[in-house]
Short mmCIF file of C-alpha atoms in Angstrom, two decimals:
data_model
loop_
_atom_site.label_atom_id
_atom_site.label_comp_id
_atom_site.label_asym_id
_atom_site.label_seq_id
_atom_site.Cartn_x
_atom_site.Cartn_y
_atom_site.Cartn_z
CA MET A 1 -27.31 227.21 -94.14
CA SER A 2 -27.84 225.58 -97.56
CA LEU A 3 -24.65 223.58 -97.04
CA ILE A 4 -25.93 222.16 -93.73
CA ARG A 5 -29.26 221.28 -95.37
CA SER A 6 -27.38 219.14 -97.89
CA GLU A 7 -27.92 215.39 -97.54
CA ARG A 8 -24.22 214.86 -98.21
CA THR A 9 -23.20 217.24 -95.45
CA ALA A 10 -25.69 215.73 -92.99
CA ALA A 11 -24.35 212.23 -93.64
CA GLY A 12 -20.74 213.41 -93.35
CA LEU A 13 -21.35 215.20 -90.05
CA LEU A 14 -23.17 212.18 -88.62
CA LEU A 15 -20.40 209.78 -89.59
CA GLY A 16 -17.66 212.14 -88.43
CA ALA A 17 -19.31 212.71 -85.04
CA ALA A 18 -19.76 208.97 -84.43
CA ALA A 19 -16.17 208.24 -85.42
CA LEU A 20 -14.88 211.06 -83.20
CA GLY A 21 -16.94 209.84 -80.23
CA LEU A 22 -15.64 206.28 -80.60
CA LEU A 23 -12.05 207.50 -81.03
CA LEU A 24 -12.06 209.86 -78.04
CA ALA A 25 -13.78 207.30 -75.80
CA ASN A 26 -10.74 205.08 -76.24
CA THR A 27 -8.11 207.73 -75.48
CA ALA A 28 -6.92 209.36 -72.27
CA VAL A 29 -9.79 211.89 -72.40
CA GLY A 30 -12.41 209.12 -72.60
CA PRO A 31 -13.15 208.85 -68.85
CA ALA A 32 -13.58 212.63 -68.56
CA LEU A 33 -16.02 212.69 -71.49
CA LEU A 34 -17.99 209.82 -69.98
CA ASP A 35 -18.16 211.74 -66.69
CA VAL A 36 -19.63 214.72 -68.58
CA GLN A 37 -22.11 212.44 -70.33
CA HIS A 38 -23.27 211.01 -67.00
CA ALA A 39 -23.34 214.36 -65.17
CA HIS A 40 -26.84 215.47 -64.17
CA LEU A 41 -28.49 218.74 -65.11
CA GLY A 42 -31.81 220.03 -63.85
CA ALA A 43 -33.81 219.41 -60.72
CA GLY A 44 -36.76 217.38 -59.47
CA PRO A 45 -38.50 215.33 -62.18
CA LEU A 46 -36.24 216.93 -64.81
CA ASP A 47 -32.97 215.88 -63.17
CA LEU A 48 -31.47 214.09 -66.19
CA SER A 49 -27.96 213.22 -67.27
CA VAL A 50 -26.41 215.08 -70.19
CA GLY A 51 -26.73 211.91 -72.26
CA HIS A 52 -30.45 211.65 -71.50
CA TRP A 53 -31.03 215.33 -72.29
CA ILE A 54 -29.57 214.59 -75.71
CA SER A 55 -31.41 211.32 -76.43
CA ASP A 56 -34.71 212.20 -74.73
CA GLY A 57 -34.74 215.96 -75.24
CA LEU A 58 -32.90 217.13 -78.34
CA LEU A 59 -33.75 214.00 -80.33
CA ALA A 60 -37.46 214.82 -79.94
CA ILE A 61 -36.83 217.71 -82.35
CA PHE A 62 -35.44 215.28 -84.92
CA PHE A 63 -38.52 213.07 -84.51
CA PHE A 64 -40.74 216.13 -84.92
CA ILE A 65 -39.11 216.75 -88.32
CA VAL A 66 -39.50 213.06 -89.22
CA ALA A 67 -43.21 213.22 -88.32
CA VAL A 68 -43.78 216.33 -90.45
CA GLU A 69 -42.10 214.60 -93.40
CA LEU A 70 -44.16 211.47 -92.78
CA LYS A 71 -47.39 213.49 -92.74
CA HIS A 72 -46.41 215.25 -95.98
CA GLU A 73 -45.82 211.92 -97.70
CA LEU A 74 -49.11 210.50 -96.36
CA VAL A 75 -51.16 213.56 -97.40
CA VAL A 76 -49.68 214.79 -100.68
CA GLY A 77 -46.57 212.72 -101.33
CA GLU A 78 -45.64 209.22 -102.43
CA LEU A 79 -47.73 207.53 -99.73
CA ASN A 80 -51.02 209.40 -100.13
CA SER A 81 -52.92 206.36 -101.39
CA VAL A 82 -52.89 202.64 -100.75
CA GLN A 83 -51.87 202.03 -104.35
CA LYS A 84 -48.83 204.27 -104.05
CA ALA A 85 -47.80 202.96 -100.65
CA ILE A 86 -48.24 199.23 -101.19
CA HIS A 87 -44.94 198.55 -102.99
CA PRO A 88 -42.58 200.36 -100.56
CA ALA A 89 -44.77 199.18 -97.64
CA ILE A 90 -44.20 195.52 -98.49
CA ALA A 91 -40.48 196.20 -98.81
CA ALA A 92 -40.40 198.10 -95.51
CA VAL A 93 -42.28 195.41 -93.57
CA ALA A 94 -40.06 192.64 -94.95
CA GLY A 95 -37.07 194.85 -94.15
CA VAL A 96 -38.17 194.80 -90.50
CA ILE A 97 -39.25 191.16 -90.18
CA VAL A 98 -36.14 189.55 -91.69
CA PRO A 99 -33.49 191.43 -89.61
CA ALA A 100 -35.54 190.85 -86.45
CA GLY A 101 -35.81 187.15 -87.30
CA ILE A 102 -32.08 186.84 -87.95
CA TYR A 103 -31.27 188.60 -84.67
CA LEU A 104 -33.62 186.35 -82.70
CA ALA A 105 -32.20 183.23 -84.39
CA LEU A 106 -28.66 184.24 -83.40
CA THR A 107 -29.53 185.21 -79.82
CA VAL A 108 -32.18 182.63 -78.85
CA GLY A 109 -31.80 181.53 -75.24
CA THR A 110 -29.01 184.03 -74.46
CA GLY A 111 -30.99 186.58 -72.47
CA VAL A 112 -30.50 189.44 -74.95
CA SER A 113 -33.45 188.77 -77.25
CA GLN A 114 -34.98 192.14 -76.31
CA GLY A 115 -32.53 193.73 -78.75
CA TRP A 116 -34.45 192.45 -81.80
CA PRO A 117 -35.70 195.95 -82.82
CA ILE A 118 -32.16 197.36 -83.12
CA PRO A 119 -31.33 196.04 -86.63
CA THR A 120 -34.79 196.89 -88.02
CA ALA A 121 -34.24 200.66 -88.45
CA THR A 122 -32.98 202.64 -91.46
CA ASP A 123 -31.32 206.05 -91.08
CA ILE A 124 -33.13 208.11 -93.73
CA ALA A 125 -30.69 211.03 -93.59
CA PHE A 126 -27.63 208.83 -93.96
CA ALA A 127 -29.11 206.61 -96.68
CA LEU A 128 -30.12 209.63 -98.78
CA GLY A 129 -26.70 211.16 -98.12
CA VAL A 130 -24.89 208.12 -99.53
CA LEU A 131 -27.24 208.15 -102.52
CA ALA A 132 -26.48 211.86 -103.09
CA VAL A 133 -22.71 211.32 -102.84
CA PHE A 134 -22.41 208.31 -105.16
CA GLY A 135 -25.60 208.41 -107.24
CA ARG A 136 -24.99 211.15 -109.83
CA GLY A 137 -27.14 210.38 -112.86
CA LEU A 138 -29.49 207.90 -111.23
CA PRO A 139 -33.20 208.17 -112.10
CA ASN A 140 -35.30 210.02 -109.55
CA ARG A 141 -37.53 206.93 -109.27
CA LEU A 142 -34.87 205.22 -107.18
CA ARG A 143 -34.62 208.11 -104.71
CA VAL A 144 -38.43 208.36 -104.42
CA PHE A 145 -38.68 204.64 -103.66
CA LEU A 146 -35.90 204.86 -101.05
CA LEU A 147 -37.55 207.91 -99.45
CA ALA A 148 -40.97 206.20 -99.26
CA LEU A 149 -39.37 203.04 -97.89
CA ALA A 150 -37.38 204.94 -95.25
CA VAL A 151 -40.40 207.02 -94.17
CA LEU A 152 -42.46 203.85 -93.66
CA ASP A 153 -39.50 202.30 -91.84
CA ASP A 154 -39.47 205.32 -89.52
CA LEU A 155 -43.20 204.88 -88.89
CA ILE A 156 -42.64 201.25 -87.89
CA ALA A 157 -39.73 202.31 -85.66
CA ILE A 158 -41.95 204.89 -83.94
CA VAL A 159 -44.58 202.22 -83.24
CA ILE A 160 -41.91 199.84 -81.90
CA ILE A 161 -40.54 202.49 -79.55
CA ALA A 162 -44.02 203.41 -78.32
CA VAL A 163 -45.20 199.82 -77.81
CA PHE A 164 -42.18 197.73 -76.87
CA PHE A 165 -40.14 200.23 -74.86
CA THR A 166 -42.94 201.47 -72.62
CA THR A 167 -43.68 199.90 -69.24
CA ASP A 168 -46.54 200.82 -66.89
CA PRO A 169 -47.38 204.18 -68.53
CA ASN A 170 -49.16 206.85 -66.49
CA LEU A 171 -52.48 207.00 -68.35
CA LEU A 172 -53.54 210.28 -66.75
CA GLU A 173 -50.40 212.07 -67.94
CA LEU A 174 -50.81 210.53 -71.39
CA ALA A 175 -54.40 211.80 -71.50
CA LEU A 176 -53.21 215.29 -70.53
CA ALA A 177 -50.53 215.05 -73.21
CA ALA A 178 -53.21 214.15 -75.76
CA VAL A 179 -55.11 217.30 -74.78
CA THR A 180 -52.03 219.54 -75.12
CA VAL A 181 -51.25 217.94 -78.49
CA ALA A 182 -54.80 218.61 -79.69
CA VAL A 183 -54.66 222.25 -78.55
CA PHE A 184 -51.25 222.59 -80.26
CA GLY A 185 -52.78 221.33 -83.51
CA VAL A 186 -55.73 223.74 -83.28
CA LEU A 187 -53.48 226.74 -82.58
CA SER A 188 -51.24 225.86 -85.52
CA ARG A 189 -54.23 226.46 -87.81
CA MET A 190 -54.71 229.95 -86.37
CA LEU A 191 -51.18 231.24 -87.05
CA ARG A 192 -51.82 234.34 -89.07
CA GLY A 193 -51.78 238.09 -88.79
CA ARG A 194 -51.09 239.85 -85.50
CA MET A 195 -51.77 236.72 -83.47
CA ARG A 196 -48.94 234.77 -85.09
CA TRP A 197 -46.25 235.61 -82.51
CA PRO A 198 -48.37 235.26 -79.32
CA LEU A 199 -49.78 231.98 -80.58
CA GLY A 200 -46.30 230.83 -81.59
CA VAL A 201 -44.99 231.43 -78.07
CA LEU A 202 -47.99 229.59 -76.60
CA MET A 203 -47.36 226.66 -78.95
CA VAL A 204 -43.72 226.43 -77.85
CA LEU A 205 -44.87 226.30 -74.22
CA LEU A 206 -47.45 223.63 -75.09
CA ALA A 207 -44.78 221.62 -76.91
CA LEU A 208 -42.51 221.74 -73.84
CA LEU A 209 -45.41 220.73 -71.58
CA THR A 210 -46.29 217.86 -73.93
CA TRP A 211 -42.70 216.67 -73.90
CA TRP A 212 -42.61 216.66 -70.10
CA LEU A 213 -45.96 214.86 -69.77
CA VAL A 214 -44.89 212.15 -72.23
CA TYR A 215 -41.49 211.78 -70.57
CA ASP A 216 -42.95 211.60 -67.06
CA SER A 217 -45.65 209.14 -68.18
CA GLY A 218 -43.06 206.46 -68.91
CA VAL A 219 -43.33 206.66 -72.71
CA HIS A 220 -40.13 207.62 -74.50
CA ALA A 221 -40.09 211.40 -74.83
CA THR A 222 -39.34 211.40 -78.56
CA ILE A 223 -42.95 210.24 -79.12
CA ALA A 224 -43.99 213.76 -78.07
CA GLY A 225 -42.12 215.15 -81.07
CA VAL A 226 -43.85 212.64 -83.32
CA ALA A 227 -47.32 213.54 -82.04
CA LEU A 228 -46.74 217.29 -82.38
CA GLY A 229 -45.36 216.90 -85.91
CA LEU A 230 -48.36 214.84 -87.03
CA VAL A 231 -51.03 217.29 -85.75
CA MET A 232 -49.41 220.57 -86.81
CA ALA A 233 -50.92 222.27 -89.87
CA ARG A 234 -48.85 221.50 -92.96
CA ARG A 235 -47.89 225.04 -94.00
CA PRO A 236 -46.55 226.28 -90.63
CA ALA A 237 -45.05 222.83 -90.01
CA GLY A 238 -43.11 223.14 -93.25
CA LYS A 239 -41.79 226.55 -92.22
CA VAL A 240 -40.79 225.31 -88.76
CA THR A 241 -38.99 222.24 -90.09
CA HIS A 242 -37.21 224.38 -92.67
CA ALA A 243 -35.91 226.53 -89.80
CA LEU A 244 -35.05 223.52 -87.61
CA GLU A 245 -33.41 221.38 -90.30
CA PRO A 246 -29.95 223.05 -90.15
CA TRP A 247 -29.94 222.65 -86.35
CA SER A 248 -30.99 219.02 -86.63
CA ASN A 249 -28.40 218.20 -89.31
CA GLY A 250 -25.60 220.33 -87.92
CA LEU A 251 -26.01 219.94 -84.16
CA ILE A 252 -28.67 217.55 -82.84
CA LEU A 253 -27.90 214.43 -84.89
CA PRO A 254 -24.09 214.80 -84.72
CA LEU A 255 -24.30 215.44 -80.97
CA PHE A 256 -26.46 212.34 -80.50
CA ALA A 257 -24.13 210.25 -82.67
CA PHE A 258 -21.11 211.51 -80.69
CA SER A 259 -22.78 210.75 -77.36
CA ALA A 260 -24.08 207.34 -78.43
CA ALA A 261 -20.69 206.32 -79.87
CA LEU A 262 -18.85 207.38 -76.72
CA VAL A 263 -18.11 203.79 -75.66
CA PRO A 264 -14.80 202.08 -74.80
CA ILE A 265 -13.98 199.18 -77.11
CA PRO A 266 -14.15 195.99 -75.00
CA ALA A 267 -10.73 194.42 -74.47
CA VAL A 268 -12.00 190.89 -75.08
CA SER A 269 -11.62 188.25 -77.75
CA PRO A 270 -14.35 187.91 -80.39
CA SER A 271 -15.62 184.74 -78.70
CA GLN A 272 -16.26 186.70 -75.50
CA LEU A 273 -18.46 189.33 -77.15
CA SER A 274 -22.16 189.25 -76.35
CA PRO A 275 -24.48 187.40 -78.75
CA ALA A 276 -26.23 190.76 -79.11
CA PHE A 277 -23.10 192.10 -80.82
CA TRP A 278 -23.10 189.35 -83.44
CA GLY A 279 -26.87 189.48 -83.83
CA ILE A 280 -26.84 193.19 -84.66
CA LEU A 281 -23.68 193.04 -86.77
CA VAL A 282 -25.17 190.35 -89.03
CA ALA A 283 -28.86 191.29 -88.94
CA LEU A 284 -28.45 194.99 -89.75
CA PRO A 285 -26.61 194.89 -93.10
CA VAL A 286 -27.48 191.32 -94.15
CA GLY A 287 -31.05 191.17 -92.81
CA LYS A 288 -31.98 194.50 -94.36
CA LEU A 289 -30.40 193.49 -97.67
CA ILE A 290 -32.36 190.23 -97.82
CA GLY A 291 -35.62 191.59 -96.38
CA ILE A 292 -35.97 194.73 -98.51
CA THR A 293 -34.88 192.90 -101.66
CA LEU A 294 -37.40 190.11 -101.06
CA GLY A 295 -40.20 192.51 -100.09
CA GLY A 296 -39.44 194.86 -102.97
CA TRP A 297 -39.46 191.96 -105.43
CA LEU A 298 -42.81 190.73 -104.13
CA GLY A 299 -44.18 194.29 -104.14
CA SER A 300 -43.18 194.79 -107.77
CA PHE A 301 -45.97 192.40 -108.77
CA THR A 302 -48.65 194.70 -107.35
CA LYS A 303 -50.74 196.77 -109.75
CA ARG A 304 -49.04 200.02 -108.75
CA GLY A 305 -45.59 198.51 -109.10
CA ALA A 306 -46.42 197.37 -112.62
CA GLU A 307 -47.94 200.74 -113.56
CA ARG A 308 -44.87 202.75 -112.50
CA GLY A 309 -42.37 200.45 -114.11
CA ARG A 310 -40.47 198.05 -111.94
CA ILE A 311 -37.20 199.05 -110.36
CA SER A 312 -34.56 196.72 -111.74
CA PHE A 313 -33.36 193.90 -109.51
CA PHE A 314 -29.96 195.60 -109.33
CA GLY A 315 -31.66 198.82 -108.28
CA LEU A 316 -33.70 196.96 -105.67
CA ILE A 317 -30.58 195.39 -104.17
CA THR A 318 -28.98 198.85 -104.10
CA VAL A 319 -31.90 200.33 -102.16
CA ALA A 320 -31.83 197.32 -99.82
CA ALA A 321 -28.13 197.88 -99.12
CA LEU A 322 -28.83 201.53 -98.30
CA GLY A 323 -31.55 200.34 -95.91
CA GLY A 324 -28.90 198.56 -93.85
CA ILE A 325 -27.51 201.89 -92.63
CA GLY A 326 -29.03 202.00 -89.14
CA PHE A 327 -27.23 204.72 -87.17
CA THR A 328 -29.58 207.20 -85.44
CA VAL A 329 -32.70 205.15 -84.68
CA SER A 330 -30.74 201.91 -84.23
CA LEU A 331 -28.47 203.62 -81.70
CA LEU A 332 -31.53 204.94 -79.86
CA MET A 333 -33.16 201.50 -79.80
CA ASN A 334 -29.88 200.01 -78.54
CA GLU A 335 -29.93 202.44 -75.61
CA LEU A 336 -33.54 201.55 -74.82
CA ALA A 337 -33.19 197.77 -75.23
CA PHE A 338 -30.07 197.44 -73.07
CA ALA A 339 -30.62 200.27 -70.61
CA GLY A 340 -29.95 197.87 -67.72
CA SER A 341 -26.63 196.53 -68.99
CA GLU A 342 -23.88 199.02 -69.76
CA GLU A 343 -21.55 196.35 -71.14
CA VAL A 344 -24.09 194.91 -73.60
CA ARG A 345 -25.19 198.43 -74.57
CA ALA A 346 -21.58 199.34 -75.40
CA GLU A 347 -21.14 196.22 -77.53
CA GLY A 348 -24.49 196.90 -79.21
CA THR A 349 -23.32 200.42 -80.10
CA LEU A 350 -20.16 199.03 -81.67
CA ALA A 351 -22.22 196.52 -83.62
CA VAL A 352 -24.54 199.25 -84.94
CA LEU A 353 -21.56 201.34 -86.04
CA LEU A 354 -19.76 198.41 -87.67
CA GLY A 355 -22.93 197.04 -89.29
CA SER A 356 -23.80 200.48 -90.65
CA ALA A 357 -20.21 200.89 -91.88
CA VAL A 358 -20.50 197.61 -93.80
CA ALA A 359 -23.80 198.82 -95.31
CA ILE A 360 -22.21 202.17 -96.25
CA VAL A 361 -19.34 200.49 -98.08
CA VAL A 362 -21.56 197.96 -99.86
CA SER A 363 -24.25 200.48 -100.80
CA GLY A 364 -21.66 203.05 -101.90
CA PHE A 365 -20.16 200.49 -104.28
CA LEU A 366 -23.57 199.42 -105.62
CA VAL A 367 -24.87 202.99 -106.03
CA SER A 368 -21.68 203.98 -107.89
CA ALA A 369 -21.91 200.94 -110.17
CA LEU A 370 -25.59 201.53 -110.92
CA ALA A 371 -24.98 205.24 -111.58
CA ARG A 372 -22.10 204.49 -113.97
CA ARG A 373 -24.26 201.97 -115.78
CA ASN A 374 -27.13 204.44 -116.07
CA ARG A 375 -24.85 207.22 -117.38
CA ARG A 376 -23.34 204.83 -119.90
CA GLU A 377 -26.72 203.67 -121.21
CA HIS A 378 -28.30 207.17 -121.07
CA PRO A 379 -25.51 209.66 -121.81
CA HIS A 380 -26.29 213.40 -121.71
CA PRO A 381 -23.22 215.22 -123.03
CA ASP A 382 -24.92 218.61 -122.95
CA PRO A 383 -26.12 219.41 -119.38
CA ARG A 384 -28.44 222.09 -120.77
CA LYS A 385 -30.34 219.38 -122.65
CA ARG A 386 -30.50 216.96 -119.75
CA PRO A 387 -34.11 215.77 -119.32
CA HIS A 388 -36.00 215.86 -116.06
CA PRO A 389 -34.89 212.99 -113.76
CA GLU A 390 -38.32 211.37 -113.89
CA SER A 391 -37.92 210.88 -117.63
CA GLN A 392 -34.76 208.84 -117.19
CA ALA A 393 -35.30 205.13 -117.47
CA GLU A 394 -33.49 202.94 -115.01
CA PRO A 395 -31.36 200.21 -116.57
CA SER A 396 -33.00 196.85 -116.36
CA ALA A 397 -31.23 193.96 -114.71
#
């Protein structure tokens, strides 16, 4: 299980699943796999396709884990005060505004402007995975900043999904969902002694009911996972996410990546591709690079940024390049934005994969270069005498 918990392994499985899905979709078995993806399971209001069970059902578990991590950072972590959060918050907001602006500029008047949220997301698991693979010897400060930035980015993505991809919500069902969420939160604070197992079973049933109410209300069902993760008591939430993490890394995220990447490559010339394709392809790696770098530079002039020692400009660009890896949330937003157009959705998926691939290559090169530079300037020949990562100074630009 420890191997599957590894950030490197999680990133590798995610990339491998997406590549396999794209490859198989363009072979002789592609049509059969697409038929399986579109096949319906369930009955009545829960009669969903296999693809929707994955993106609306299983992915809610991933968002539950994200919400628990977000709550941890807000309560006791790197975002538990305005002073701590201000620097990565400025970087995160700029890292959303600039890619969205670039996408809108490239797609104005084309009828696909609703795809602006797609290039605004950062895949926290993948970004940390690339940092773990190529960043041996980097100061922990860089990872902490990337983690805080990505968590805030996820928070913005959650708000975007809840606000911009919801139409005519059923307010009664949302109110009932709010009640079940509240009861779930109360019960999580009573998990002890002999009542632990009965209450645990009841909480699972409440979680399933919450998911159904949110789904049936017209709000994307992953928001149920977010709400449950935010209200659950921290200690049991930590235990639950620890148990779920291997399943999320080893099954849920790879399965979603495989399903989302299961698209035939359009047999058209580049000039015939949708403006959405070019908007995402440019805005994801380039927009994130510019936005996070600009926001991080501006944020470094805040009091907290000065107190903690500024991340070098090279380090800031490196984090910004990592932020351009969209993958999971970008693929989900692509499905939501272009739900009514299969052709544009397929081209958007390709753009997310290609844009993220560009960001992976660029960030991998930058992380490796920064790590080599740091090891050269701060050599530690004896591993037993290596200081704590926080004590390592990052090389200045």
